[in-house]
Coordinates of C-alpha atoms in Angstrom, one line a residue:
X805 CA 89.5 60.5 146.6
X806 CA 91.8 60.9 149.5
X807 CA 91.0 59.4 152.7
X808 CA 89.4 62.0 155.8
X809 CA 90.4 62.1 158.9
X810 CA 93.3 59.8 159.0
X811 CA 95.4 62.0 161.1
X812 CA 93.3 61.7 164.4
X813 CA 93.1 58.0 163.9
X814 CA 97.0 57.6 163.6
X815 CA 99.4 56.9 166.6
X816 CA 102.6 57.1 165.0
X817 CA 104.1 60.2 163.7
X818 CA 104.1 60.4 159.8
X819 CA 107.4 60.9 158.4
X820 CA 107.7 63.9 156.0
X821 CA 111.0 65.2 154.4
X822 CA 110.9 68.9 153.2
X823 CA 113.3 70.6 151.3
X824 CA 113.3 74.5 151.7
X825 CA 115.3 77.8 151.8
X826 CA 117.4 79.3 154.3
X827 CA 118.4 83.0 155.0
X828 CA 120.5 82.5 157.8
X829 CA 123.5 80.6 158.6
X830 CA 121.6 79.1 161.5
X831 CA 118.5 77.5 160.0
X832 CA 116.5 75.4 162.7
X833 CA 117.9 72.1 163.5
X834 CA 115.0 68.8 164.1
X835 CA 116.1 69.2 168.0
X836 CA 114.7 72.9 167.8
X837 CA 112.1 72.5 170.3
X838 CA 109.3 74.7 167.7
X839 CA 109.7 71.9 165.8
X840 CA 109.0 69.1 168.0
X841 CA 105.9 71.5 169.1
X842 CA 104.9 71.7 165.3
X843 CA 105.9 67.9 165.0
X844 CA 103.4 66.8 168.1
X845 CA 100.5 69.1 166.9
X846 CA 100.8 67.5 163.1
X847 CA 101.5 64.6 163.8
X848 CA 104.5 64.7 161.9
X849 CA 108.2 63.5 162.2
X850 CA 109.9 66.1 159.5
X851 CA 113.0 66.1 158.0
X852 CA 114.0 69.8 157.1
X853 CA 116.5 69.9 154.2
X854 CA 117.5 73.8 154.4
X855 CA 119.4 74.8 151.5
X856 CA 120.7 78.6 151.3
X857 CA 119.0 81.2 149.2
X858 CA 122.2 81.9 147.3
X859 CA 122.0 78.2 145.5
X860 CA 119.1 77.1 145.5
X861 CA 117.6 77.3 142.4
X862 CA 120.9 75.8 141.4
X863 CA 120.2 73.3 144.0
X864 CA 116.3 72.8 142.7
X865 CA 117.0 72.2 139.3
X866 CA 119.9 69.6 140.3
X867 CA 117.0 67.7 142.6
X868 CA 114.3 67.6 139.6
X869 CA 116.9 66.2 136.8
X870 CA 117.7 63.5 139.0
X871 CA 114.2 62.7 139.7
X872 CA 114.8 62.0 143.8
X873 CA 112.9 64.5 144.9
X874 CA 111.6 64.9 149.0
X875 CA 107.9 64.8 149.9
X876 CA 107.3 68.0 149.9
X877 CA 110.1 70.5 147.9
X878 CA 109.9 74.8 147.5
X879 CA 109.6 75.8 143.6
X880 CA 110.7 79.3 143.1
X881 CA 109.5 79.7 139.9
X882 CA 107.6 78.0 136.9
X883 CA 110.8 77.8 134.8
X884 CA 111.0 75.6 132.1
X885 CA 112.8 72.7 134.1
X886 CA 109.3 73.0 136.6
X887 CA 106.9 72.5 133.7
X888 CA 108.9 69.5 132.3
X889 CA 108.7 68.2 135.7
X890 CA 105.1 68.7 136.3
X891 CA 104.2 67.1 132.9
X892 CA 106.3 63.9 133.9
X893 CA 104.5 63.3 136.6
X894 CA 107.3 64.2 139.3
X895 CA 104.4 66.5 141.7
X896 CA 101.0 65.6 142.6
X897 CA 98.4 67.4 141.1
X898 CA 96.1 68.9 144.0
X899 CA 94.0 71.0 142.7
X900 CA 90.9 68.1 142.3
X901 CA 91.8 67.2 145.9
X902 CA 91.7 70.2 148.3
X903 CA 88.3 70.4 148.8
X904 CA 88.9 68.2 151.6
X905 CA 91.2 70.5 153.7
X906 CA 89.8 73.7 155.4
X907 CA 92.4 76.1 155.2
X908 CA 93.7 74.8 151.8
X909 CA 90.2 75.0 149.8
X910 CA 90.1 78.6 151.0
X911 CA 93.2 79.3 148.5
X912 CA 92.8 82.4 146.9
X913 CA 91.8 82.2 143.0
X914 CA 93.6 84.7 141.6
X915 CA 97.2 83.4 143.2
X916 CA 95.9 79.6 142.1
X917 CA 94.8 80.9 138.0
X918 CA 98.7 82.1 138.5
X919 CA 99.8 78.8 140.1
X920 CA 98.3 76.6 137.0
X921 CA 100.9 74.5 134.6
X922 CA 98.4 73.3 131.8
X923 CA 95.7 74.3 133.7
X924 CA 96.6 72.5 136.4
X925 CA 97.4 73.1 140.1
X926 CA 100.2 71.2 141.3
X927 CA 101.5 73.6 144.0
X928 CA 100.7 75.2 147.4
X929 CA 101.7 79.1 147.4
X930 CA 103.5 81.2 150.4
X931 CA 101.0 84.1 149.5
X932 CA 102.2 87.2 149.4
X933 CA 100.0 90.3 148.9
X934 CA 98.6 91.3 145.4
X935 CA 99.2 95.4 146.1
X936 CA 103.2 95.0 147.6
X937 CA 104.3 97.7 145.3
X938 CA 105.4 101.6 146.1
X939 CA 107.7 103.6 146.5
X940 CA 109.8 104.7 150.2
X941 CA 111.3 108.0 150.2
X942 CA 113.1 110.2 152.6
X943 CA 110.4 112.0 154.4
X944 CA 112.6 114.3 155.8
X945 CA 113.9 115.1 152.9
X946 CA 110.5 116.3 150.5
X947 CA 110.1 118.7 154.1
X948 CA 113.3 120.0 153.7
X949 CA 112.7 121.0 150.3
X950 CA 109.3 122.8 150.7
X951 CA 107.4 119.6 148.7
X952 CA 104.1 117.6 149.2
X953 CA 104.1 113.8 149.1
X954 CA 103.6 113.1 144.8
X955 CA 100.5 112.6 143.6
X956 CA 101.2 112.4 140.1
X957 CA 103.9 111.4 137.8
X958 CA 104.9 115.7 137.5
X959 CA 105.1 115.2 141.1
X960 CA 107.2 112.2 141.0
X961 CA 109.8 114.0 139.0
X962 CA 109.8 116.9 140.8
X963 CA 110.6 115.1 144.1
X964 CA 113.4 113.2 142.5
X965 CA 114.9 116.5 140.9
X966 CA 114.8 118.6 144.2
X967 CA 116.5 115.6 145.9
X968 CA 119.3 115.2 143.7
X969 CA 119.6 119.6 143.4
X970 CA 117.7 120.9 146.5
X971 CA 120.6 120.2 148.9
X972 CA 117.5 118.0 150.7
X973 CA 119.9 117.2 153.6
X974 CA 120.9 120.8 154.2
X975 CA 124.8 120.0 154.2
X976 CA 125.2 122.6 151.0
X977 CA 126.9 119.8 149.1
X978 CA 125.9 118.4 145.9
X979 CA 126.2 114.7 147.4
X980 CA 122.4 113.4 146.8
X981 CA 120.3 111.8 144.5
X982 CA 116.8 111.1 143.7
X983 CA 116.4 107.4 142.7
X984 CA 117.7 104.3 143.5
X985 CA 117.5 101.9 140.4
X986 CA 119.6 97.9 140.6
X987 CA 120.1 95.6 137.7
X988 CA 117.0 94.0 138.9
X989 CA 114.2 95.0 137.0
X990 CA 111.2 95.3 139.0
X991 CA 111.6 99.3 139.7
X992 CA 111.5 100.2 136.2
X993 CA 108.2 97.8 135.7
X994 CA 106.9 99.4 138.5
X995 CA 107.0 103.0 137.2
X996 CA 106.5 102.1 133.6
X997 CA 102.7 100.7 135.2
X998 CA 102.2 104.2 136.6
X999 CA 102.4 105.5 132.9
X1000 CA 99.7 102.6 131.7
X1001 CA 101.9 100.1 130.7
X1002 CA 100.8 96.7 131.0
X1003 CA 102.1 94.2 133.4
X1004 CA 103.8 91.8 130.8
X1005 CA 100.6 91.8 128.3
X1006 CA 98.1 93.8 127.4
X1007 CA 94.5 93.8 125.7
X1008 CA 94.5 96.1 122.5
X1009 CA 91.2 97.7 120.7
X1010 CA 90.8 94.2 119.0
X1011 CA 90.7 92.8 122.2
X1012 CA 94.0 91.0 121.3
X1013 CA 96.9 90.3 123.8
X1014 CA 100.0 91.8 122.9
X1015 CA 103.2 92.2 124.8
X1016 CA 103.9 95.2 127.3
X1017 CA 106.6 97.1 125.3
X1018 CA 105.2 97.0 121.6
X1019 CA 102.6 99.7 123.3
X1020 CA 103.1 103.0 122.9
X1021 CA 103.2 103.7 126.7
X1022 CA 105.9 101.4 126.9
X1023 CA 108.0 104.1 124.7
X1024 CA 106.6 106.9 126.7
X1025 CA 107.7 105.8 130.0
X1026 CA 110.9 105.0 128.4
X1027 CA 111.4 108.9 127.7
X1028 CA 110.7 109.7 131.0
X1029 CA 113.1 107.2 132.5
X1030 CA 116.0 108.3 130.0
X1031 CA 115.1 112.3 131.4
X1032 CA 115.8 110.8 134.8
X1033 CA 118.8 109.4 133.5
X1034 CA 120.0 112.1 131.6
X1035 CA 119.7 114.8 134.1
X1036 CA 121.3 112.8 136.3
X1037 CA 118.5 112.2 139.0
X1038 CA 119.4 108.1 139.9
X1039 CA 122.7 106.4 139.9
X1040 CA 124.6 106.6 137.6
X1041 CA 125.5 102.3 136.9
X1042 CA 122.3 101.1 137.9
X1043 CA 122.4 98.4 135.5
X1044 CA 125.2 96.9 137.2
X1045 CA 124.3 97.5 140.6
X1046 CA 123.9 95.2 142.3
X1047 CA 120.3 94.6 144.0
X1048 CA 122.0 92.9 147.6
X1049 CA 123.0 96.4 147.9
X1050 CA 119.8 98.2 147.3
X1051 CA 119.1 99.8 150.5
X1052 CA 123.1 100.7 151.1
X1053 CA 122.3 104.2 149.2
X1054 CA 119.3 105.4 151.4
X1055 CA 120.7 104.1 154.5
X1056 CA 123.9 106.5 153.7
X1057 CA 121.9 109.4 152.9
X1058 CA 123.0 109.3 149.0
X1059 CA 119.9 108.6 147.7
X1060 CA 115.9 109.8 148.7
X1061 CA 113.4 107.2 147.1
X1062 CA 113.5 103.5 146.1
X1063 CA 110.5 101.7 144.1
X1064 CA 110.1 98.7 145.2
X1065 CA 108.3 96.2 148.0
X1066 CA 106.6 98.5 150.6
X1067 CA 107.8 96.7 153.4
X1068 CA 111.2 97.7 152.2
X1069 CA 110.8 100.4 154.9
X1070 CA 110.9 97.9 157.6
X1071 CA 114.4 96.8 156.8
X1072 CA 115.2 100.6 155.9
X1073 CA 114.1 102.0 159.3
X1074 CA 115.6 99.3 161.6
X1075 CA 118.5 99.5 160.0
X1076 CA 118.7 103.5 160.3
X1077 CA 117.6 103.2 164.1
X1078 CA 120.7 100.4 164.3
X1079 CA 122.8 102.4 163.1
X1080 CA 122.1 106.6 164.7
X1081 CA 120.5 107.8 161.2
X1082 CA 118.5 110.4 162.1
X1083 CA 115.7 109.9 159.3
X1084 CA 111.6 109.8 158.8
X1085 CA 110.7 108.1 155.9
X1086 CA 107.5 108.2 153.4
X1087 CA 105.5 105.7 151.5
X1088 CA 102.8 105.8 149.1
X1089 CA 101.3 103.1 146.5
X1090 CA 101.7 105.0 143.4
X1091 CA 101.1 108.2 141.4
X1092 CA 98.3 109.1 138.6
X1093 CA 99.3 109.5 134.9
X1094 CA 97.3 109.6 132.2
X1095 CA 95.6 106.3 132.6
X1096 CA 94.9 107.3 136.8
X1097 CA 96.0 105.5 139.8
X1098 CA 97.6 102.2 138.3
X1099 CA 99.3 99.6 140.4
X1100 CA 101.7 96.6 139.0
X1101 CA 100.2 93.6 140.8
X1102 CA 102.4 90.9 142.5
X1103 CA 101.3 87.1 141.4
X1104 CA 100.8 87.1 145.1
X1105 CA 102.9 84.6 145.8
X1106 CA 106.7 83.6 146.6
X1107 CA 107.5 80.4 145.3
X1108 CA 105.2 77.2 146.1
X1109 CA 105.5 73.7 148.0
X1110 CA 104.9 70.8 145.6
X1111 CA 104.4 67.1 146.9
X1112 CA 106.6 64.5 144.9
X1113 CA 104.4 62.4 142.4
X1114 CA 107.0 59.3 142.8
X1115 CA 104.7 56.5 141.6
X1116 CA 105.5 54.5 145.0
X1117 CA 103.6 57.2 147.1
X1118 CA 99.8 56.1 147.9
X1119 CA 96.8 58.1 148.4
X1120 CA 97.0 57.7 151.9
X1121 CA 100.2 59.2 152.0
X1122 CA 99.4 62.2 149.7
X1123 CA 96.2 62.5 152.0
X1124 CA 98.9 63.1 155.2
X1125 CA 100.8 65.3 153.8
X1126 CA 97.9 67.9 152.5
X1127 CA 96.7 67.0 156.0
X1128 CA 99.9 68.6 157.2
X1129 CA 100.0 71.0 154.4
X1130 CA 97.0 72.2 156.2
X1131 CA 98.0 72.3 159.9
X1132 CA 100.8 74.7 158.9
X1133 CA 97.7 77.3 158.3
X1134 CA 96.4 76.5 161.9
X1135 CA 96.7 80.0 163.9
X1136 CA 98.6 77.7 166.7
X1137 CA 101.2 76.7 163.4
X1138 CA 101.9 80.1 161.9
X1139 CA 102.4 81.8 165.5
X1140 CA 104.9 79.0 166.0
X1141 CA 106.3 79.0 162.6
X1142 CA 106.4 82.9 162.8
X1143 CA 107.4 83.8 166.5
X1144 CA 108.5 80.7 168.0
X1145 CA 107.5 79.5 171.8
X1146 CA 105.8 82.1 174.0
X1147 CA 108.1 82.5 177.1
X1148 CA 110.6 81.4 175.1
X1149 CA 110.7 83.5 171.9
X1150 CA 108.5 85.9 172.8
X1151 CA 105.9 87.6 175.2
X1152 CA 102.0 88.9 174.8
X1153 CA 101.8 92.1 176.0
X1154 CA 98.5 93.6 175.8
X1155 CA 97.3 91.4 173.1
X1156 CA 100.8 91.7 170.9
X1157 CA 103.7 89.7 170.4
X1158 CA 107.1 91.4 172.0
X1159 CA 110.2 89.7 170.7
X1160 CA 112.2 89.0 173.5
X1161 CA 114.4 85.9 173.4
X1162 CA 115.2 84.5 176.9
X1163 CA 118.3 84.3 178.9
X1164 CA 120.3 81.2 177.3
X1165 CA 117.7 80.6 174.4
X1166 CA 119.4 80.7 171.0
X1167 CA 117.9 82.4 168.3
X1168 CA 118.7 79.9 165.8
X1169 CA 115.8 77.0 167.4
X1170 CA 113.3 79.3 165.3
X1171 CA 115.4 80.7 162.4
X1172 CA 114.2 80.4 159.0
X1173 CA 111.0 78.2 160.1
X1174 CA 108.7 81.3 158.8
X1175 CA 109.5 79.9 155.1
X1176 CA 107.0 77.2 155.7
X1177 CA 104.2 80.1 156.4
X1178 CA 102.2 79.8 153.4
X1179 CA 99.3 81.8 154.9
X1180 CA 96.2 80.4 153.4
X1181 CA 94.1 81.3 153.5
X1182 CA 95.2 84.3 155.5
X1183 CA 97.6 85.3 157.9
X1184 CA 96.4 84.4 161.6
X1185 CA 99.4 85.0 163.7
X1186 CA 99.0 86.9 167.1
X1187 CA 100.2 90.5 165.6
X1188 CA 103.5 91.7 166.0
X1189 CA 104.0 95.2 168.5
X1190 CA 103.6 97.3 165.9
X1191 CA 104.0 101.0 164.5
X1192 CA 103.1 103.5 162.5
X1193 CA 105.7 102.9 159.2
X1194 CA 104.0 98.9 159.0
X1195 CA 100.3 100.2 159.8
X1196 CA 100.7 102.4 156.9
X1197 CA 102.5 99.7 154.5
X1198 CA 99.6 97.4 155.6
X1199 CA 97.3 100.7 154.4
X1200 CA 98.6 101.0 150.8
X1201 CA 99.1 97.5 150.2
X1202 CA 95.1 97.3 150.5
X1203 CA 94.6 100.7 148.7
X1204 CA 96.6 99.0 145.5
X1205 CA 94.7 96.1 145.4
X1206 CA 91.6 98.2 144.4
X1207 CA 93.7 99.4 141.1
X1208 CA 96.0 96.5 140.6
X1209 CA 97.4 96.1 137.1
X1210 CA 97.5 92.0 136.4
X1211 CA 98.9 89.8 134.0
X1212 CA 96.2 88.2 131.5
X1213 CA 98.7 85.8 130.2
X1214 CA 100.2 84.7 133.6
X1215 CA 98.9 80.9 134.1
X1216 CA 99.5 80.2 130.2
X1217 CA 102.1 77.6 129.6
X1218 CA 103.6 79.0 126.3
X1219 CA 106.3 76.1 124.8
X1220 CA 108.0 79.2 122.4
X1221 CA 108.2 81.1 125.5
X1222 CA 110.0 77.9 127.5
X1223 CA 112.3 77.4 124.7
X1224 CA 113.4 81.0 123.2
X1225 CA 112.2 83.5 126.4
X1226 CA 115.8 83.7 127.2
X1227 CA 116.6 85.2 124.2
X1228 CA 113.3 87.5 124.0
X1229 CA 113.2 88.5 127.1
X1230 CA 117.2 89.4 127.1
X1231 CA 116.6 91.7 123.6
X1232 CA 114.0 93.3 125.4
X1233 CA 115.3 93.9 128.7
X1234 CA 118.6 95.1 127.2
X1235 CA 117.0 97.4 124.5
X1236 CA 115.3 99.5 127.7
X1237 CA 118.5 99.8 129.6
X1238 CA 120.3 101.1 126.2
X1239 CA 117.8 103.5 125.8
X1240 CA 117.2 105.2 129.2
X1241 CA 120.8 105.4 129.0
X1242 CA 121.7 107.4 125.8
X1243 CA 123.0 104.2 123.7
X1244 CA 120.2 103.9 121.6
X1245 CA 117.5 106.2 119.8
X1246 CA 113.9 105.0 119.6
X1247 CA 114.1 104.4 115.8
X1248 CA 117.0 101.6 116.2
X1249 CA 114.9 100.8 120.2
X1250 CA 112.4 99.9 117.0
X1251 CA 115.0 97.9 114.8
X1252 CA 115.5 95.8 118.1
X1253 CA 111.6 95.1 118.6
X1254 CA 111.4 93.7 114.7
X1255 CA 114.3 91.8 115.5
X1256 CA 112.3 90.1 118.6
X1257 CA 109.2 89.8 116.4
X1258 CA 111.5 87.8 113.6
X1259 CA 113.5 85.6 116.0
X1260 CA 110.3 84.1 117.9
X1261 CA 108.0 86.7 119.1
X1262 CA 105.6 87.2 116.7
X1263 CA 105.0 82.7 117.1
X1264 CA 105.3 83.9 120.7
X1265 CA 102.1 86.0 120.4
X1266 CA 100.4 84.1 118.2
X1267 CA 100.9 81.3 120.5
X1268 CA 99.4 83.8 123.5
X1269 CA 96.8 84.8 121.7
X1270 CA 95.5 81.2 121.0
X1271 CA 96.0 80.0 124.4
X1272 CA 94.1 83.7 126.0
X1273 CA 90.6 82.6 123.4
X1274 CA 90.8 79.2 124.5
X1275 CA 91.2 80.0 128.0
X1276 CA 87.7 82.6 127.6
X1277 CA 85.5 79.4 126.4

């Protein structure tokens, strides 16, 4: 049992070496003066080992084959290179132990079932919401062409059509188009949900689990995506495009509606303000098909902090560092973690926050310190001024969590999946694009799902199926 209260007794700072992702070129240095003021209220001396976005999963996977891991270390994911790490002891587990910290045995339980490696909890998550999904569409646009926001899936369509042949921006050229699709697949999982689909796995009548795309919904969506394709209402190589690029179509007024993160719109309307686009744009969660209002659900979070198990650490040390873990979800923390030093970063103007750096202040002493956030068990910072486009993300995203669509399967630790999911998932994922795009019928879309259920999947569901009845005991 991990000692209480041993921060207030300490004098000395405890040292604590993260390693973490950066965004910017810039990330915060340990002379950044937010630091020192998260330092002195935790207690802390930190070591901040930034590594950029663009390697570090690369990066990660380097750090855990080695075995040197830092104190406290960002997973993206729970690859296969995680698990073996978590069952060799390299992270702490934590789940036994946070009933001693405020904020961290507040953790939401749905996010920490997700978290689990052999049912076990070994990390801390940056939540993110469960709802995140929609779709953001050219508001101007659906006026232009005499339309009402969709409600259904008929809607949908008819949006996207009268985009791509409605002339939506009234410059009489043919030079629009309804949907913007990447090679990333989250946008076609998204829609696919809307047609009942299940996120990843399903129940059947036998109350069985079985995999999203032997359903028959899963075929069905799959016509309707290949109509959109065929009558040319998204671009044309989305399988290759690349998803970096993703807003670059909307901002240029090519194309009218991307389905995606809600507070894509953020990103979408500064950018248009930056830049003189004269634009409104639309949101809503998601349209009814013939299951209703369905909504693909998030594992609600991005990645998770893990604390080295290296056999030298002792529980006094693993007892600081939750300690610390814990501070970070202080409402002093997040607002310096978030927005920096007031006077500094920012002002409060009638009870907001007002981003306004001050003369001779660089930007970079707060940079990338927001990846720390991991907002447990909610998010306390002092509001940002606000308007209407993030009131109304923040609106749907707690409409869809009353119709979220989960994943039964998603804390199992499936060994078939860590050693042949490349291979499934690649069959799979490549046997949709082929279709939507002409390549393929659905009899030989067919001949590619018996070739998954030959080469590993039908183990894979066996093995699902085992794991989902012991899991309900």
């Amino acid at each position: 049992m991990p000692a209480q209260s041993s921060l207030k007794n300490e004098t000395e700072p405890f040292p604590i070496t993260i390693m973490t992702v950066s965004f910017t070129k810039n990330p915060a240095t340990g002379d950044s003066p937010v630091v020192k003021a998260i330092e002195e209220f935790t207690g802390t001396q930190l070591n901040i080992q930034w590594v950029s976005n663009s390697s570090y999963e690369d990066q990660m996977n380097l750090i855990l084959a080695t075995g040197n891991l830092p104190d406290v270390m960002l997973i993206t994911s729970k690859s296969y290179s995680v698990v073996n790490a978590a069952r060799s002891g390299a992270f702490v587990e934590i789940g036994p132990r946070l009933q001693n910290y405020k904020n961290l045995r507040q953790m939401n339980r749905t996010v920490m079932n997700n978290l689990l490696i052999d049912n076990k909890l070994y990390g801390i998550p940056r939540m993110r919401p469960l709802g995140r999904y929609g779709a953001v569409y050219r508001k101007d646009w659906l006026i232009n062409t005499g339309l009402s926001e969709p409600k259904t899936i008929e809607d949908f369509y008819d949006m996207l059509k009268a985009f791509t042949y409605g002339d939506p921006d009234n410059n009489t050229l043919n030079d629009t188009y309804g949907l913007i699709l990447t090679s990333s697949p989250v946008s076609l999982d998204i829609i696919q949900t809307w047609f009942g689909v299940p996120n990843a796995w399903g129940e059947n009548e036998a109350g069985e689990l079985i995999p999203a795309h032997l359903t028959q919904e899963y075929i069905e969506s799959l016509k309707f995506l290949r109509k959109l394709y065929e009558e040319k209402l998204v671009n044309r190589d989305f399988w290759l495009y690349d998803p970096a690029l993703f807003n670059d179509p909307f901002v240029n007024g090519q194309g009218g509606c991307i389905v995606d993160v809600l507070d894509r719109a953020n990103t979408l309307s500064s950018r248009m303000e930056r830049l003189g686009v004269n634009a409104e744009i639309g949101l809503f969660g998601t349209v009814s098909g013939k299951k209703g209002l369905r909504s693909l659900s998030t594992s609600g979070y991005n990645g998770f902090y893990v604390i080295s198990g290296n056999s030298t650490k002792s529980e006094y040390e693993i007892d600081r560092i939750l300690q610390f873990m814990d501070k970070l979800n202080e409402r002093e923390v997040q607002d310096l973690l978030y927005h920096g030093i007031e006077g500094r970063h920012y002002i409060i103007r009638n009870g907001v926050v007002v981003r306004q750096t001050a003369e001779g202040v660089s930007e970079s002493e707060r940079n990338d310190l927001s990846m720390l956030l991991t907002f447990i068990p909610k998010d306390f910072t002092t509001p940002v001024e606000t308007n209407e486009l993030r009131r109304k993300i923040a609106e749907i995203q707690s409409e869809n969590e009353k119709i979220l669509v989960s994943n039964p399967a998603e804390s199992f630790t499936s060994e078939i999946y860590y050693e042949k999911g490349n291979f499934l998932d690649g069959l799979i994922n490549n046997a949709r694009i082929k279709f939507i795009i002409g390549e393929i019928d659905e009899t030989e879309f067919q001949d590619i799902i018996e070739i998954w259920l030959e080469n590993g999947g039908r183990e894979y569901i066996r093995e699902i199926n085992r794991l989902y009845r012991e899991n309900k005991r």
